[in-house]
């Protein structure tokens, strides 16, 4: 069945890189997404990657996709205190609602 | 451009009272619409989604219902709230079910 797994917590020092990992189970996924949720707010789409890509870079964000292992990661370079939030990974398959992970709470220590 | 509005932002309701949360989308036609709940310390739970007026799919059995009376309006309701209905409710829309979603700002519901 469909399932998206993420570790629940990550703590990094300001200026270091953060790597948030996600595994998914459905090999027919078409797009994979990363969302950010700040306290008390809705989810904001950060970036996404199409399933036929291995990597996508967008400023401080790098998404890596290993289709063989069904593993997705989000790397945030030079992590800032404003990056503290919950990060959700989600997979899409055609014609079904997105499946979200439980979210990784990133804490940035000054 | 497309925008999504969700209200109210916070709500405190007594057990047994009714509930109505509203979500509207502007700038698009025939969106797919979704209601999610996020309980404290937990992930997102898909409650309902709709692909068109009057078409509602329910993902989990519960004390809630949804309606879509107009193309860009999605309403989450309950006749009698339970303590377990407390949580953060999020509305979202997308072009198709498999596309990325745009979320509203959420409603924090506390049932007391």
PDB file of C-alpha atoms in Angstrom:
ATOM      1  CA  UNK A   1       0.000   0.000   0.000  1.00  0.00           C
ATOM      2  CA  UNK A   2       0.912   3.644  -0.088  1.00  0.00           C
ATOM      3  CA  UNK A   3       3.151   4.853   2.704  1.00  0.00           C
ATOM      4  CA  UNK A   4       5.589   7.720   3.109  1.00  0.00           C
ATOM      5  CA  UNK A   5       8.047   7.588   6.001  1.00  0.00           C
ATOM      6  CA  UNK A   6      10.113  10.384   7.531  1.00  0.00           C
ATOM      7  CA  UNK A   7      12.100  10.738  10.692  1.00  0.00           C
ATOM      8  CA  UNK A   8      10.235  12.960  13.128  1.00  0.00           C
ATOM      9  CA  UNK A   9      12.977  15.275  14.376  1.00  0.00           C
ATOM     10  CA  UNK A  10      16.209  16.869  13.178  1.00  0.00           C
ATOM     11  CA  UNK A  11      18.367  19.380  14.995  1.00  0.00           C
ATOM     12  CA  UNK A  12      21.189  21.320  13.317  1.00  0.00           C
ATOM     13  CA  UNK A  13      23.397  24.307  14.098  1.00  0.00           C
ATOM     14  CA  UNK A  14      22.904  27.554  12.237  1.00  0.00           C
ATOM     15  CA  UNK A  15      25.129  27.644   9.160  1.00  0.00           C
ATOM     16  CA  UNK A  16      25.339  23.856   8.828  1.00  0.00           C
ATOM     17  CA  UNK A  17      23.565  21.843   6.150  1.00  0.00           C
ATOM     18  CA  UNK A  18      20.343  20.007   6.966  1.00  0.00           C
ATOM     19  CA  UNK A  19      19.368  16.784   5.264  1.00  0.00           C
ATOM     20  CA  UNK A  20      15.801  15.560   5.642  1.00  0.00           C
ATOM     21  CA  UNK A  21      15.094  12.061   4.386  1.00  0.00           C
ATOM     22  CA  UNK A  22      11.952  10.386   3.134  1.00  0.00           C
ATOM     23  CA  UNK A  23      11.110   6.925   1.834  1.00  0.00           C
ATOM     24  CA  UNK A  24       8.076   6.001  -0.177  1.00  0.00           C
ATOM     25  CA  UNK A  25       6.639   2.714  -1.319  1.00  0.00           C
ATOM     26  CA  UNK A  26       4.884   3.244  -4.632  1.00  0.00           C
ATOM     27  CA  UNK A  27       7.200   2.936  -7.613  1.00  0.00           C
ATOM     28  CA  UNK A  28       4.560   4.463  -9.883  1.00  0.00           C
ATOM     29  CA  UNK A  29       4.891   7.860  -8.198  1.00  0.00           C
ATOM     30  CA  UNK A  30       5.021  10.633 -10.768  1.00  0.00           C
ATOM     31  CA  UNK A  31       6.009  13.655  -8.691  1.00  0.00           C
ATOM     32  CA  UNK A  32       7.504  13.967  -5.244  1.00  0.00           C
ATOM     33  CA  UNK A  33       7.062  17.122  -3.205  1.00  0.00           C
ATOM     34  CA  UNK A  34       8.534  18.916  -0.246  1.00  0.00           C
ATOM     35  CA  UNK A  35       6.319  21.211   1.815  1.00  0.00           C
ATOM     36  CA  UNK A  36       7.249  23.500   4.704  1.00  0.00           C
ATOM     37  CA  UNK A  37       4.932  24.311   7.604  1.00  0.00           C
ATOM     38  CA  UNK A  38       5.799  27.141   9.961  1.00  0.00           C
ATOM     39  CA  UNK A  39       4.110  27.247  13.398  1.00  0.00           C
ATOM     40  CA  UNK A  40       0.380  27.898  13.190  1.00  0.00           C
ATOM     41  CA  UNK A  41       0.392  28.181   9.402  1.00  0.00           C
ATOM     42  CA  UNK A  42      -0.649  26.137   6.407  1.00  0.00           C
ATOM     43  CA  UNK A  43       1.738  24.160   4.237  1.00  0.00           C
ATOM     44  CA  UNK A  44       3.865  25.954   1.677  1.00  0.00           C
ATOM     45  CA  UNK A  45       5.162  24.126  -1.388  1.00  0.00           C
ATOM     46  CA  UNK A  46       8.965  24.333  -1.319  1.00  0.00           C
ATOM     47  CA  UNK A  47       9.986  22.290  -4.291  1.00  0.00           C
ATOM     48  CA  UNK A  48       9.162  19.161  -6.241  1.00  0.00           C
ATOM     49  CA  UNK A  49      10.903  16.671  -8.477  1.00  0.00           C
ATOM     50  CA  UNK A  50       9.605  14.649 -11.358  1.00  0.00           C
ATOM     51  CA  UNK A  51      10.165  10.929 -10.998  1.00  0.00           C
ATOM     52  CA  UNK A  52      12.486  10.685 -14.008  1.00  0.00           C
ATOM     53  CA  UNK A  53      14.972  13.134 -12.448  1.00  0.00           C
ATOM     54  CA  UNK A  54      17.790  12.358 -10.014  1.00  0.00           C
ATOM     55  CA  UNK A  55      18.431  15.813  -8.659  1.00  0.00           C
ATOM     56  CA  UNK A  56      16.971  19.275  -8.592  1.00  0.00           C
ATOM     57  CA  UNK A  57      18.626  22.380  -7.177  1.00  0.00           C
ATOM     58  CA  UNK A  58      16.872  25.604  -6.273  1.00  0.00           C
ATOM     59  CA  UNK A  59      19.036  28.156  -4.457  1.00  0.00           C
ATOM     60  CA  UNK A  60      19.804  26.678  -1.013  1.00  0.00           C
ATOM     61  CA  UNK A  61      17.613  23.627  -1.616  1.00  0.00           C
ATOM     62  CA  UNK A  62      18.788  20.396  -3.257  1.00  0.00           C
ATOM     63  CA  UNK A  63      16.450  17.468  -3.810  1.00  0.00           C
ATOM     64  CA  UNK A  64      17.928  14.048  -4.469  1.00  0.00           C
ATOM     65  CA  UNK A  65      15.837  11.131  -5.712  1.00  0.00           C
ATOM     66  CA  UNK A  66      16.935   7.499  -5.702  1.00  0.00           C
ATOM     67  CA  UNK A  67      14.164   5.654  -7.510  1.00  0.00           C
ATOM     68  CA  UNK A  68      15.739   2.252  -7.029  1.00  0.00           C
ATOM     69  CA  UNK A  69      15.668   2.635  -3.245  1.00  0.00           C
ATOM     70  CA  UNK A  70      12.525   4.835  -3.257  1.00  0.00           C
ATOM     71  CA  UNK A  71      14.422   7.414  -1.246  1.00  0.00           C
ATOM     72  CA  UNK A  72      14.021  11.175  -1.405  1.00  0.00           C
ATOM     73  CA  UNK A  73      16.047  13.773   0.436  1.00  0.00           C
ATOM     74  CA  UNK A  74      15.963  17.515   0.910  1.00  0.00           C
ATOM     75  CA  UNK A  75      19.220  19.295   1.642  1.00  0.00           C
ATOM     76  CA  UNK A  76      19.144  22.833   2.959  1.00  0.00           C
ATOM     77  CA  UNK A  77      22.505  24.568   2.680  1.00  0.00           C
ATOM     78  CA  UNK A  78      23.584  27.200   5.221  1.00  0.00           C
ATOM     79  CA  UNK A  79      20.582  26.504   7.448  1.00  0.00           C
ATOM     80  CA  UNK A  80      19.131  29.593   9.119  1.00  0.00           C
ATOM     81  CA  UNK A  81      16.864  30.014  12.142  1.00  0.00           C
ATOM     82  CA  UNK A  82      14.068  30.922   9.731  1.00  0.00           C
ATOM     83  CA  UNK A  83      14.288  27.400   8.332  1.00  0.00           C
ATOM     84  CA  UNK A  84      12.946  25.993  11.612  1.00  0.00           C
ATOM     85  CA  UNK A  85       9.664  24.353  10.660  1.00  0.00           C
ATOM     86  CA  UNK A  86       8.042  21.008   9.911  1.00  0.00           C
ATOM     87  CA  UNK A  87       8.942  19.587   6.509  1.00  0.00           C
ATOM     88  CA  UNK A  88       6.581  17.190   4.766  1.00  0.00           C
ATOM     89  CA  UNK A  89       7.416  14.893   1.926  1.00  0.00           C
ATOM     90  CA  UNK A  90       4.553  13.803  -0.352  1.00  0.00           C
ATOM     91  CA  UNK A  91       4.186  11.509  -3.316  1.00  0.00           C
ATOM     92  CA  UNK A  92       1.673  11.709  -6.123  1.00  0.00           C
ATOM     93  CA  UNK A  93       0.320   9.014  -8.343  1.00  0.00           C
ATOM     94  CA  UNK A  94      -1.990   9.793 -11.194  1.00  0.00           C
ATOM     95  CA  UNK A  95      -5.568  10.465 -10.188  1.00  0.00           C
ATOM     96  CA  UNK A  96      -5.238   9.842  -6.458  1.00  0.00           C
ATOM     97  CA  UNK A  97      -4.747  12.356  -3.648  1.00  0.00           C
ATOM     98  CA  UNK A  98      -1.220  13.094  -2.505  1.00  0.00           C
ATOM     99  CA  UNK A  99       0.148  10.861   0.231  1.00  0.00           C
ATOM    100  CA  UNK A 100       1.999  12.827   2.905  1.00  0.00           C
ATOM    101  CA  UNK A 101       4.596  11.704   5.409  1.00  0.00           C
ATOM    102  CA  UNK A 102       4.151  12.596   9.076  1.00  0.00           C
ATOM    103  CA  UNK A 103       6.603  15.469   8.800  1.00  0.00           C
ATOM    104  CA  UNK A 104      10.118  16.147  10.121  1.00  0.00           C
ATOM    105  CA  UNK A 105      10.453  18.913  12.694  1.00  0.00           C
ATOM    106  CA  UNK A 106      13.663  20.820  11.959  1.00  0.00           C
ATOM    107  CA  UNK A 107      15.123  22.805  14.850  1.00  0.00           C
ATOM    108  CA  UNK A 108      17.949  25.221  14.090  1.00  0.00           C
ATOM    109  CA  UNK A 109      20.210  26.090  17.000  1.00  0.00           C
ATOM    110  CA  UNK A 110      21.801  29.531  16.907  1.00  0.00           C
TER     111      UNK A 110
ATOM    112  CA  UNK B   1      -3.647  34.516  -9.724  1.00  0.00           C
ATOM    113  CA  UNK B   2      -5.257  31.820  -7.644  1.00  0.00           C
ATOM    114  CA  UNK B   3      -5.906  32.308  -3.954  1.00  0.00           C
ATOM    115  CA  UNK B   4      -7.463  30.151  -1.277  1.00  0.00           C
ATOM    116  CA  UNK B   5      -9.331  31.539   1.708  1.00  0.00           C
ATOM    117  CA  UNK B   6     -10.134  29.617   4.844  1.00  0.00           C
ATOM    118  CA  UNK B   7     -11.963  30.857   7.903  1.00  0.00           C
ATOM    119  CA  UNK B   8     -12.166  31.288  10.785  1.00  0.00           C
ATOM    120  CA  UNK B   9      -8.528  31.164  11.855  1.00  0.00           C
ATOM    121  CA  UNK B  10      -9.338  29.965  15.367  1.00  0.00           C
ATOM    122  CA  UNK B  11     -12.447  28.534  16.933  1.00  0.00           C
ATOM    123  CA  UNK B  12     -13.323  27.336  20.421  1.00  0.00           C
ATOM    124  CA  UNK B  13     -16.502  25.285  20.565  1.00  0.00           C
ATOM    125  CA  UNK B  14     -18.207  23.306  23.336  1.00  0.00           C
ATOM    126  CA  UNK B  15     -18.712  19.561  23.044  1.00  0.00           C
ATOM    127  CA  UNK B  16     -21.991  18.799  21.294  1.00  0.00           C
ATOM    128  CA  UNK B  17     -22.147  22.057  19.359  1.00  0.00           C
ATOM    129  CA  UNK B  18     -22.289  22.185  15.531  1.00  0.00           C
ATOM    130  CA  UNK B  19     -19.384  23.146  13.282  1.00  0.00           C
ATOM    131  CA  UNK B  20     -19.073  24.835   9.929  1.00  0.00           C
ATOM    132  CA  UNK B  21     -15.703  25.685   8.368  1.00  0.00           C
ATOM    133  CA  UNK B  22     -15.591  27.309   4.993  1.00  0.00           C
ATOM    134  CA  UNK B  23     -12.997  27.325   2.239  1.00  0.00           C
ATOM    135  CA  UNK B  24     -13.154  29.198  -1.047  1.00  0.00           C
ATOM    136  CA  UNK B  25     -10.802  29.340  -4.000  1.00  0.00           C
ATOM    137  CA  UNK B  26     -10.476  32.238  -6.423  1.00  0.00           C
ATOM    138  CA  UNK B  27      -8.925  32.479  -9.849  1.00  0.00           C
ATOM    139  CA  UNK B  28      -9.521  28.949 -11.097  1.00  0.00           C
ATOM    140  CA  UNK B  29     -12.367  26.744 -12.256  1.00  0.00           C
ATOM    141  CA  UNK B  30     -13.257  23.190 -11.304  1.00  0.00           C
ATOM    142  CA  UNK B  31     -10.483  22.753  -8.741  1.00  0.00           C
ATOM    143  CA  UNK B  32      -9.967  19.572  -6.782  1.00  0.00           C
ATOM    144  CA  UNK B  33     -10.621  20.474  -3.137  1.00  0.00           C
ATOM    145  CA  UNK B  34      -9.431  18.791   0.048  1.00  0.00           C
ATOM    146  CA  UNK B  35      -9.941  18.909   3.803  1.00  0.00           C
ATOM    147  CA  UNK B  36      -7.098  17.697   6.035  1.00  0.00           C
ATOM    148  CA  UNK B  37      -6.820  17.492   9.797  1.00  0.00           C
ATOM    149  CA  UNK B  38      -3.570  17.761  11.703  1.00  0.00           C
ATOM    150  CA  UNK B  39      -3.764  16.627  15.310  1.00  0.00           C
ATOM    151  CA  UNK B  40      -1.095  17.821  17.750  1.00  0.00           C
ATOM    152  CA  UNK B  41       2.189  16.087  17.085  1.00  0.00           C
ATOM    153  CA  UNK B  42       0.809  14.092  14.176  1.00  0.00           C
ATOM    154  CA  UNK B  43       0.870  14.264  10.432  1.00  0.00           C
ATOM    155  CA  UNK B  44      -1.801  15.212   7.949  1.00  0.00           C
ATOM    156  CA  UNK B  45      -4.932  13.110   7.757  1.00  0.00           C
ATOM    157  CA  UNK B  46      -6.979  13.438   4.579  1.00  0.00           C
ATOM    158  CA  UNK B  47     -10.624  13.763   5.587  1.00  0.00           C
ATOM    159  CA  UNK B  48     -12.483  14.539   2.360  1.00  0.00           C
ATOM    160  CA  UNK B  49     -11.790  15.470  -1.211  1.00  0.00           C
ATOM    161  CA  UNK B  50     -13.978  16.659  -4.048  1.00  0.00           C
ATOM    162  CA  UNK B  51     -13.450  16.629  -7.799  1.00  0.00           C
ATOM    163  CA  UNK B  52     -16.614  18.580  -8.613  1.00  0.00           C
ATOM    164  CA  UNK B  53     -19.819  20.124  -7.310  1.00  0.00           C
ATOM    165  CA  UNK B  54     -21.721  17.671  -5.155  1.00  0.00           C
ATOM    166  CA  UNK B  55     -18.978  15.020  -5.451  1.00  0.00           C
ATOM    167  CA  UNK B  56     -17.447  14.184  -2.087  1.00  0.00           C
ATOM    168  CA  UNK B  57     -15.104  11.322  -1.244  1.00  0.00           C
ATOM    169  CA  UNK B  58     -14.694  10.444   2.404  1.00  0.00           C
ATOM    170  CA  UNK B  59     -11.392   8.949   3.465  1.00  0.00           C
ATOM    171  CA  UNK B  60     -12.064   8.052   7.090  1.00  0.00           C
ATOM    172  CA  UNK B  61     -15.236   7.326   9.079  1.00  0.00           C
ATOM    173  CA  UNK B  62     -15.789  10.105  11.587  1.00  0.00           C
ATOM    174  CA  UNK B  63     -18.049  12.694  13.095  1.00  0.00           C
ATOM    175  CA  UNK B  64     -17.593  15.111  10.197  1.00  0.00           C
ATOM    176  CA  UNK B  65     -19.141  15.706   6.778  1.00  0.00           C
ATOM    177  CA  UNK B  66     -18.247  17.856   3.796  1.00  0.00           C
ATOM    178  CA  UNK B  67     -20.222  19.593   1.095  1.00  0.00           C
ATOM    179  CA  UNK B  68     -19.422  21.450  -2.094  1.00  0.00           C
ATOM    180  CA  UNK B  69     -22.415  23.639  -2.898  1.00  0.00           C
ATOM    181  CA  UNK B  70     -20.530  25.726  -5.475  1.00  0.00           C
ATOM    182  CA  UNK B  71     -17.577  25.056  -7.754  1.00  0.00           C
ATOM    183  CA  UNK B  72     -15.062  26.916  -5.596  1.00  0.00           C
ATOM    184  CA  UNK B  73     -16.576  26.448  -2.154  1.00  0.00           C
ATOM    185  CA  UNK B  74     -15.878  23.562   0.199  1.00  0.00           C
ATOM    186  CA  UNK B  75     -17.499  23.295   3.619  1.00  0.00           C
ATOM    187  CA  UNK B  76     -16.602  21.037   6.540  1.00  0.00           C
ATOM    188  CA  UNK B  77     -19.390  20.400   9.040  1.00  0.00           C
ATOM    189  CA  UNK B  78     -20.341  18.517  12.127  1.00  0.00           C
ATOM    190  CA  UNK B  79     -23.727  18.246  13.853  1.00  0.00           C
ATOM    191  CA  UNK B  80     -22.231  17.532  17.296  1.00  0.00           C
ATOM    192  CA  UNK B  81     -18.560  18.091  18.047  1.00  0.00           C
ATOM    193  CA  UNK B  82     -16.515  15.647  20.114  1.00  0.00           C
ATOM    194  CA  UNK B  83     -13.388  16.433  22.120  1.00  0.00           C
ATOM    195  CA  UNK B  84     -11.443  14.310  19.630  1.00  0.00           C
ATOM    196  CA  UNK B  85     -12.413  16.691  16.824  1.00  0.00           C
ATOM    197  CA  UNK B  86      -9.915  19.242  18.149  1.00  0.00           C
ATOM    198  CA  UNK B  87      -7.074  19.917  15.755  1.00  0.00           C
ATOM    199  CA  UNK B  88      -5.760  22.061  12.969  1.00  0.00           C
ATOM    200  CA  UNK B  89      -7.936  21.878   9.845  1.00  0.00           C
ATOM    201  CA  UNK B  90      -6.450  22.657   6.492  1.00  0.00           C
ATOM    202  CA  UNK B  91      -8.167  23.182   3.174  1.00  0.00           C
ATOM    203  CA  UNK B  92      -6.250  22.761  -0.078  1.00  0.00           C
ATOM    204  CA  UNK B  93      -6.838  22.832  -3.800  1.00  0.00           C
ATOM    205  CA  UNK B  94      -5.136  21.429  -6.881  1.00  0.00           C
ATOM    206  CA  UNK B  95      -5.635  21.267 -10.622  1.00  0.00           C
ATOM    207  CA  UNK B  96      -5.749  17.466 -10.551  1.00  0.00           C
ATOM    208  CA  UNK B  97      -5.496  14.951  -7.722  1.00  0.00           C
ATOM    209  CA  UNK B  98      -1.895  14.116  -8.490  1.00  0.00           C
ATOM    210  CA  UNK B  99      -0.632  17.708  -8.756  1.00  0.00           C
ATOM    211  CA  UNK B 100       0.927  19.770  -6.004  1.00  0.00           C
ATOM    212  CA  UNK B 101      -1.544  21.331  -3.623  1.00  0.00           C
ATOM    213  CA  UNK B 102      -1.975  24.905  -2.452  1.00  0.00           C
ATOM    214  CA  UNK B 103      -3.034  25.090   1.171  1.00  0.00           C
ATOM    215  CA  UNK B 104      -5.101  27.594   3.070  1.00  0.00           C
ATOM    216  CA  UNK B 105      -3.838  29.129   6.294  1.00  0.00           C
ATOM    217  CA  UNK B 106      -5.755  26.680   8.472  1.00  0.00           C
ATOM    218  CA  UNK B 107      -8.318  26.767  11.282  1.00  0.00           C
ATOM    219  CA  UNK B 108      -7.320  25.878  14.831  1.00  0.00           C
ATOM    220  CA  UNK B 109     -10.352  24.167  16.407  1.00  0.00           C
ATOM    221  CA  UNK B 110     -10.454  23.527  20.124  1.00  0.00           C
ATOM    222  CA  UNK B 111     -13.411  21.582  21.461  1.00  0.00           C
ATOM    223  CA  UNK B 112     -13.921  22.142  25.187  1.00  0.00           C
TER     224      UNK B 112
END
